[in-house]
Every structure is written in C-alpha cells, then in structure tokens.
C-alpha cells in the first residue's frame, strides 16, 4: 500500500469535506500545535515517511511516521504479521524494520519541499523514534535522530514500548525513562525550532507502574522536558475470547481487542496527571463511538 501511495499518489482517494464538516471546528490545540482534526494515523503504517501527503489527503489531521531507527535494519524474519480476521485484530512482530535515519530524512525533506509549493490545507507530521535491535548507545542514537529529523517534524515521539524489540520496554522504568528523556530533551533544545516531545507507552504496564511513570512525566513536564503521552502501543497480552487460529502467535496485538485496555490506560493516566499532560489516544479505534470514548477518557486527539 505504501509503495502504491509513493509511486502513484494521484491514485490515492481524496477526502472532500461535507458542508457539515466545513461548518464544524474540530481542531485541537495541544503542546503548542494546532491539529486540524482530532483523528490521525498512528506510527507503524508509514514507517519510512514515503506516503505522507496521500495519507493526509485521506482526511487525517496528522500522520505519525516511523518507528525510525538510526541504522537501517530488516526487522524480524517472515512470517511476522498475522491477521486475526475473526477478532478484527492483527498480531505483528516486525521488529522495527526501517530504512534508517538518512533515508527517512531524505523523504521528509522531499515532503517539506513539496509542501512549500502546495496550496492544500496541511496536517501535522510526527516522527516516531525507536532504537536499533543491536546498539550499545541507545541514548546517543535517539539524540542523533532528534537532531537530524527534528527540523522536519511537527512533533517527536520517543517510543519506549514496542514489544518486538529486545530491551525496549525496560526503558519505561522510572530511572531509565528519566535518563532517556533528559537526554532527548537536550538534543531537541539544540534545534533552531524546538518540536514538542511525546513518549509512547505500553498497555501492559500495571497500575503501579503507570502511576510511577505519570509522576515522573509530570515532573519532567514541569521542567519543560516532555510535552505529552501517546497511549498505547500494542499488547503482548491475549484477552479471553480470541477466536483466530493465530491468536497465540508471538508479537504485539492491535485492533479491536486492544480498544478497552487502551481506553482504560488513557483514563488512568489522565486522572493520574490531573489532565496536565496532553494524551494522544491509540488502539482499537474502529468507529466514531470509539473516538468519542477515548476523548471522554481524557485523550485530546486520537
């Protein structure tokens, strides 16, 4: 799908707002950014920033690309994605397949150059950053990606919650998270224009772990070092009632079975942070009702 969008963008569907849509103001302002619509496309679809404009043309208010790794890597061997048709779900264990920092930088530069020549109403572009499978310097990797990709991003995301990358979820411990976000904040503040910084969390954290993370993030926000949370990534848990023959495959589960847990995490973190940290809600969104439930739980956009 991304290859088609990249090579034949003129064939992509074009969203044409109805009269009702044009009369409604559904924009949201969070972390100093104006989101033209509260509905965006989460990271994981356009991993290498190859289809940004065609995706925005579908009507999304923002598109988050990535996760991007500093060095190109193929990810895990196939098969690594399984459709659970009976459950409206997917299990993936892609393992951060990425063309790498320099390729994504080139794609973002091309998009920004195209944007300057366009009269279209533009959405926002977030860049989601992840660590390579093999690296001895994860902080330095994040910092280099921030310095090189930050100038082309409306916001940045530090992904510390992918279940398919070894050592990744350990970055969510309070000590590791504070160390990492302090370093990432130093890197982004070296940029001429400082983009907001979000952190993406796992739905598999316990309430105690979520409470500790919320406390740390509030302190970092007060110090101007983080701007918001993305809740949630995929889950390694398997809810009761899954019917597909693929339900026991290893990897992160997304889709309808994630919806309830994702919304509960949003609600918990909104209350734990007293609504002071903007939340981008992700996970199991299929309908306007799903969007409404996440917004009611405390998400600003989804």
Tab-separated table of C-alpha atoms in Angstrom:
chain	number	residue	atom	x	y	z
A	1	UNK	CA	0.000	0.000	0.000
A	2	UNK	CA	2.787	2.440	0.860
A	3	UNK	CA	4.589	1.621	-2.390
A	4	UNK	CA	1.432	2.451	-4.346
A	5	UNK	CA	0.979	5.725	-2.447
A	6	UNK	CA	4.616	6.601	-3.064
A	7	UNK	CA	4.710	5.735	-6.767
A	8	UNK	CA	1.153	6.744	-7.757
A	9	UNK	CA	-0.010	9.425	-5.309
A	10	UNK	CA	-2.547	10.713	-7.859
A	11	UNK	CA	-4.474	7.453	-7.465
A	12	UNK	CA	-4.964	7.908	-3.715
A	13	UNK	CA	-8.525	8.674	-2.543
A	14	UNK	CA	-9.109	12.333	-1.741
A	15	UNK	CA	-11.199	13.385	1.231
A	16	UNK	CA	-13.734	16.076	0.311
A	17	UNK	CA	-15.273	17.585	3.448
A	18	UNK	CA	-19.054	17.773	3.532
A	19	UNK	CA	-20.866	21.006	4.199
A	20	UNK	CA	-21.381	19.957	7.808
A	21	UNK	CA	-17.678	19.226	8.265
A	22	UNK	CA	-16.758	22.609	6.829
A	23	UNK	CA	-19.038	24.365	9.315
A	24	UNK	CA	-17.640	22.493	12.319
A	25	UNK	CA	-14.428	23.485	14.040
A	26	UNK	CA	-12.916	20.209	15.195
A	27	UNK	CA	-9.344	21.450	15.511
A	28	UNK	CA	-7.477	20.871	18.747
A	29	UNK	CA	-4.515	22.757	20.144
A	30	UNK	CA	-2.108	20.765	22.290
A	31	UNK	CA	1.553	21.273	23.135
A	32	UNK	CA	1.507	24.476	21.103
A	33	UNK	CA	0.387	22.672	17.938
A	34	UNK	CA	-2.926	23.095	16.125
A	35	UNK	CA	-4.266	19.730	14.977
A	36	UNK	CA	-6.768	20.473	12.170
A	37	UNK	CA	-8.659	17.275	13.025
A	38	UNK	CA	-8.570	15.131	16.165
A	39	UNK	CA	-8.170	11.963	14.070
A	40	UNK	CA	-4.727	10.929	12.870
A	41	UNK	CA	-2.798	7.910	11.617
A	42	UNK	CA	-0.584	6.201	14.188
A	43	UNK	CA	3.003	5.148	13.623
A	44	UNK	CA	3.551	1.713	12.119
A	45	UNK	CA	1.855	2.175	8.748
A	46	UNK	CA	4.194	4.643	7.031
A	47	UNK	CA	7.400	3.517	8.673
A	48	UNK	CA	9.774	5.393	6.366
A	49	UNK	CA	7.834	8.611	5.585
A	50	UNK	CA	7.069	7.620	1.999
A	51	UNK	CA	3.343	8.414	1.776
A	52	UNK	CA	2.702	11.444	3.964
A	53	UNK	CA	0.771	13.671	1.552
A	54	UNK	CA	-1.520	10.955	0.128
A	55	UNK	CA	-2.319	9.878	3.697
A	56	UNK	CA	-3.161	13.434	4.742
A	57	UNK	CA	-5.311	13.699	1.611
A	58	UNK	CA	-7.458	10.871	3.010
A	59	UNK	CA	-8.592	13.334	5.674
A	60	UNK	CA	-6.284	12.611	8.593
A	61	UNK	CA	-5.425	15.652	10.678
A	62	UNK	CA	-1.964	14.280	11.371
A	63	UNK	CA	0.251	11.407	10.305
A	64	UNK	CA	2.904	9.867	12.533
A	65	UNK	CA	5.716	8.154	10.631
A	66	UNK	CA	8.077	5.505	11.948
A	67	UNK	CA	9.262	4.000	14.092
A	68	UNK	CA	12.545	5.186	12.613
A	69	UNK	CA	15.837	3.596	13.634
A	70	UNK	CA	19.227	5.267	13.358
A	71	UNK	CA	20.635	2.499	11.175
A	72	UNK	CA	18.736	0.548	8.532
A	73	UNK	CA	17.651	-2.890	9.692
A	74	UNK	CA	15.421	-5.577	8.141
A	75	UNK	CA	13.443	-6.431	11.261
A	76	UNK	CA	12.404	-9.956	12.129
A	77	UNK	CA	12.136	-12.757	9.544
A	78	UNK	CA	8.802	-13.574	7.913
A	79	UNK	CA	6.139	-14.572	8.696
A	80	UNK	CA	5.880	-11.635	11.070
A	81	UNK	CA	2.315	-10.325	10.628
A	82	UNK	CA	-0.884	-12.269	11.215
A	83	UNK	CA	-4.454	-11.140	10.545
A	84	UNK	CA	-6.936	-12.317	13.158
A	85	UNK	CA	-9.968	-11.857	10.908
A	86	UNK	CA	-12.463	-13.310	13.379
A	87	UNK	CA	-11.252	-10.851	16.024
A	88	UNK	CA	-10.762	-7.671	13.957
A	89	UNK	CA	-7.140	-7.736	15.052
A	90	UNK	CA	-3.539	-8.096	13.945
A	91	UNK	CA	-0.513	-9.591	15.645
A	92	UNK	CA	2.784	-8.280	14.371
A	93	UNK	CA	6.391	-8.930	15.254
A	94	UNK	CA	8.014	-6.775	12.598
A	95	UNK	CA	10.883	-5.820	14.882
A	96	UNK	CA	11.370	-2.228	13.688
A	97	UNK	CA	12.082	-2.806	10.021
A	98	UNK	CA	13.448	0.571	8.972
A	99	UNK	CA	15.268	2.133	6.041
A	100	UNK	CA	17.239	4.116	8.605
A	101	UNK	CA	17.772	7.719	9.584
A	102	UNK	CA	19.280	9.061	6.361
A	103	UNK	CA	16.596	7.574	4.088
A	104	UNK	CA	13.786	8.929	6.249
A	105	UNK	CA	15.471	12.339	6.419
A	106	UNK	CA	15.543	12.443	2.626
A	107	UNK	CA	11.853	11.534	2.420
A	108	UNK	CA	10.906	14.201	4.970
A	109	UNK	CA	12.946	16.825	3.132
A	110	UNK	CA	11.139	15.951	-0.108
A	111	UNK	CA	7.763	16.213	1.620
A	112	UNK	CA	8.560	19.613	3.141
A	113	UNK	CA	9.788	20.911	-0.223
A	114	UNK	CA	6.554	19.709	-1.848
A	115	UNK	CA	4.528	21.256	0.968
A	116	UNK	CA	6.006	24.684	0.299
A	117	UNK	CA	4.725	24.534	-3.281
A	118	UNK	CA	1.242	23.345	-2.327
A	119	UNK	CA	-1.904	25.341	-1.627
A	120	UNK	CA	-3.526	22.428	0.232
A	121	UNK	CA	-4.546	22.690	3.857
A	122	UNK	CA	-1.809	20.809	5.647
A	123	UNK	CA	-1.970	18.411	8.557
A	124	UNK	CA	0.821	17.720	11.027
A	125	UNK	CA	3.645	15.201	10.778
A	126	UNK	CA	5.006	13.413	13.829
A	127	UNK	CA	8.193	11.360	13.758
A	128	UNK	CA	8.326	8.288	15.988
A	129	UNK	CA	11.819	7.203	17.045
A	130	UNK	CA	12.959	3.739	18.116
A	131	UNK	CA	16.234	2.056	18.916
A	132	UNK	CA	18.070	-0.454	16.752
A	133	UNK	CA	17.992	-4.104	17.742
A	134	UNK	CA	21.758	-4.032	18.216
A	135	UNK	CA	23.152	-0.863	19.761
A	136	UNK	CA	25.423	-0.027	22.658
A	137	UNK	CA	24.391	3.635	22.680
A	138	UNK	CA	20.579	3.946	22.671
A	139	UNK	CA	20.554	7.499	24.064
A	140	UNK	CA	23.094	8.707	21.524
A	141	UNK	CA	21.016	7.065	18.783
A	142	UNK	CA	17.872	8.907	19.869
A	143	UNK	CA	19.802	12.168	20.145
A	144	UNK	CA	21.216	11.901	16.638
A	145	UNK	CA	17.783	11.121	15.200
A	146	UNK	CA	16.291	14.107	17.028
A	147	UNK	CA	18.991	16.430	15.732
A	148	UNK	CA	18.668	15.241	12.123
A	149	UNK	CA	14.920	14.610	11.858
A	150	UNK	CA	13.656	17.197	14.339
A	151	UNK	CA	13.854	20.105	11.861
A	152	UNK	CA	11.285	18.329	9.636
A	153	UNK	CA	8.928	17.124	12.384
A	154	UNK	CA	5.951	18.952	13.872
A	155	UNK	CA	6.393	16.737	16.927
A	156	UNK	CA	8.706	13.924	18.022
A	157	UNK	CA	7.863	10.663	19.755
A	158	UNK	CA	10.235	8.591	21.875
A	159	UNK	CA	8.996	5.020	21.538
A	160	UNK	CA	9.912	3.031	24.647
A	161	UNK	CA	7.163	0.433	24.420
A	162	UNK	CA	7.457	-1.738	21.311
A	163	UNK	CA	7.132	-5.364	22.470
A	164	UNK	CA	9.008	-6.665	19.410
A	165	UNK	CA	12.375	-5.067	20.106
A	166	UNK	CA	14.637	-6.601	22.745
A	167	UNK	CA	15.309	-4.345	25.715
A	168	UNK	CA	12.799	-1.731	24.595
A	169	UNK	CA	10.149	-1.984	27.306
A	170	UNK	CA	12.814	-1.801	30.032
A	171	UNK	CA	13.194	1.857	29.043
A	172	UNK	CA	9.828	2.513	30.732
A	173	UNK	CA	11.242	2.056	34.222
A	174	UNK	CA	11.284	5.358	36.075
A	175	UNK	CA	15.065	5.631	36.228
A	176	UNK	CA	15.647	4.662	32.602
A	177	UNK	CA	12.815	6.845	31.334
A	178	UNK	CA	14.022	9.942	33.152
A	179	UNK	CA	17.587	9.405	31.926
A	180	UNK	CA	16.448	8.901	28.341
A	181	UNK	CA	14.026	11.838	28.216
A	182	UNK	CA	16.528	14.193	29.828
A	183	UNK	CA	18.993	13.319	27.079
A	184	UNK	CA	16.391	13.593	24.328
A	185	UNK	CA	15.329	16.998	25.634
A	186	UNK	CA	18.921	18.227	25.473
A	187	UNK	CA	19.099	17.167	21.822
A	188	UNK	CA	15.841	18.806	20.752
A	189	UNK	CA	16.715	22.057	22.503
A	190	UNK	CA	19.819	22.297	20.338
A	191	UNK	CA	17.492	22.773	17.334
A	192	UNK	CA	16.580	26.196	15.990
A	193	UNK	CA	12.878	25.336	16.258
A	194	UNK	CA	12.102	23.077	19.210
A	195	UNK	CA	9.397	20.475	18.422
A	196	UNK	CA	7.150	19.085	21.181
A	197	UNK	CA	8.308	15.764	22.629
A	198	UNK	CA	5.914	12.893	23.376
A	199	UNK	CA	6.601	9.460	24.863
A	200	UNK	CA	4.719	6.328	23.765
A	201	UNK	CA	3.749	3.868	26.495
A	202	UNK	CA	2.734	0.216	26.693
A	203	UNK	CA	-0.728	-1.050	27.667
A	204	UNK	CA	0.961	-3.862	29.600
A	205	UNK	CA	2.169	-1.663	32.470
A	206	UNK	CA	0.477	-2.317	35.813
A	207	UNK	CA	-1.407	0.440	37.623
A	208	UNK	CA	1.547	0.930	39.963
A	209	UNK	CA	3.910	1.210	37.001
A	210	UNK	CA	1.589	3.634	35.231
A	211	UNK	CA	1.332	5.727	38.399
A	212	UNK	CA	5.126	5.886	38.705
A	213	UNK	CA	5.509	6.828	35.050
A	214	UNK	CA	2.832	9.520	35.409
A	215	UNK	CA	4.628	11.009	38.405
A	216	UNK	CA	7.954	11.096	36.557
A	217	UNK	CA	6.431	12.588	33.412
A	218	UNK	CA	4.677	15.331	35.397
A	219	UNK	CA	7.999	16.308	36.963
A	220	UNK	CA	9.669	16.316	33.560
A	221	UNK	CA	6.854	18.403	32.106
A	222	UNK	CA	7.236	20.961	34.872
A	223	UNK	CA	10.907	21.177	33.905
A	224	UNK	CA	9.940	21.682	30.246
A	225	UNK	CA	11.429	18.360	29.169
A	226	UNK	CA	8.378	16.482	27.860
A	227	UNK	CA	5.097	17.674	26.357
A	228	UNK	CA	2.712	14.735	26.212
A	229	UNK	CA	1.985	10.999	26.146
A	230	UNK	CA	0.876	8.579	23.455
A	231	UNK	CA	-1.262	5.790	24.882
A	232	UNK	CA	-0.880	2.949	23.902
A	233	UNK	CA	1.346	0.676	21.891
A	234	UNK	CA	0.392	-2.924	21.055
A	235	UNK	CA	-0.023	-5.555	23.776
A	236	UNK	CA	1.568	-8.932	24.410
A	237	UNK	CA	-1.475	-9.968	26.431
A	238	UNK	CA	-4.171	-12.104	24.819
A	239	UNK	CA	-7.671	-11.262	26.068
A	240	UNK	CA	-10.093	-14.111	26.598
A	241	UNK	CA	-12.375	-14.832	23.686
A	242	UNK	CA	-9.964	-14.532	20.769
A	243	UNK	CA	-11.075	-16.960	18.069
A	244	UNK	CA	-8.430	-16.842	15.340
A	245	UNK	CA	-6.026	-19.720	14.868
A	246	UNK	CA	-3.238	-17.110	15.004
A	247	UNK	CA	-4.153	-15.860	18.488
A	248	UNK	CA	-1.126	-17.470	20.168
A	249	UNK	CA	1.460	-16.111	17.745
A	250	UNK	CA	4.207	-14.071	19.408
A	251	UNK	CA	4.126	-10.316	18.910
A	252	UNK	CA	2.087	-7.236	19.631
A	253	UNK	CA	-1.701	-7.445	19.369
A	254	UNK	CA	-3.598	-4.477	17.939
A	255	UNK	CA	-7.124	-3.866	16.728
A	256	UNK	CA	-10.495	-4.255	18.429
A	257	UNK	CA	-9.260	-6.433	21.356
A	258	UNK	CA	-6.910	-3.604	22.389
A	259	UNK	CA	-9.624	-0.960	22.497
A	260	UNK	CA	-10.819	-1.426	26.075
A	261	UNK	CA	-7.367	-1.674	27.656
A	262	UNK	CA	-6.085	1.311	25.698
A	263	UNK	CA	-9.027	3.432	26.819
A	264	UNK	CA	-8.565	2.356	30.433
A	265	UNK	CA	-4.884	3.372	30.288
A	266	UNK	CA	-5.884	6.757	28.893
A	267	UNK	CA	-8.423	7.230	31.678
A	268	UNK	CA	-5.930	6.219	34.378
A	269	UNK	CA	-3.128	8.461	33.074
A	270	UNK	CA	-5.450	11.421	32.576
A	271	UNK	CA	-6.538	11.162	36.196
A	272	UNK	CA	-3.025	10.472	37.486
A	273	UNK	CA	-1.673	13.552	35.700
A	274	UNK	CA	-4.772	15.648	36.550
A	275	UNK	CA	-5.189	16.363	32.845
A	276	UNK	CA	-1.974	18.382	32.716
A	277	UNK	CA	-0.223	16.176	30.142
A	278	UNK	CA	-1.875	16.022	26.708
A	279	UNK	CA	-2.672	12.477	25.582
A	280	UNK	CA	-2.810	11.107	22.044
A	281	UNK	CA	-5.029	8.027	22.230
A	282	UNK	CA	-4.165	4.959	20.128
A	283	UNK	CA	-5.534	1.441	19.986
A	284	UNK	CA	-8.578	-0.365	18.612
A	285	UNK	CA	-10.332	2.626	17.045
A	286	UNK	CA	-12.954	1.454	14.532
A	287	UNK	CA	-15.794	3.951	14.772
A	288	UNK	CA	-16.882	7.429	15.808
A	289	UNK	CA	-18.058	5.878	19.073
A	290	UNK	CA	-14.533	4.558	19.733
A	291	UNK	CA	-13.131	8.040	19.108
A	292	UNK	CA	-15.720	9.556	21.460
A	293	UNK	CA	-14.904	7.044	24.216
A	294	UNK	CA	-11.210	7.856	24.073
A	295	UNK	CA	-11.829	11.593	24.081
A	296	UNK	CA	-14.154	11.193	27.080
A	297	UNK	CA	-11.478	9.150	28.843
A	298	UNK	CA	-9.014	12.016	28.510
A	299	UNK	CA	-7.364	11.907	25.099
A	300	UNK	CA	-7.031	15.225	23.282
A	301	UNK	CA	-6.690	13.632	19.844
A	302	UNK	CA	-6.615	10.038	18.627
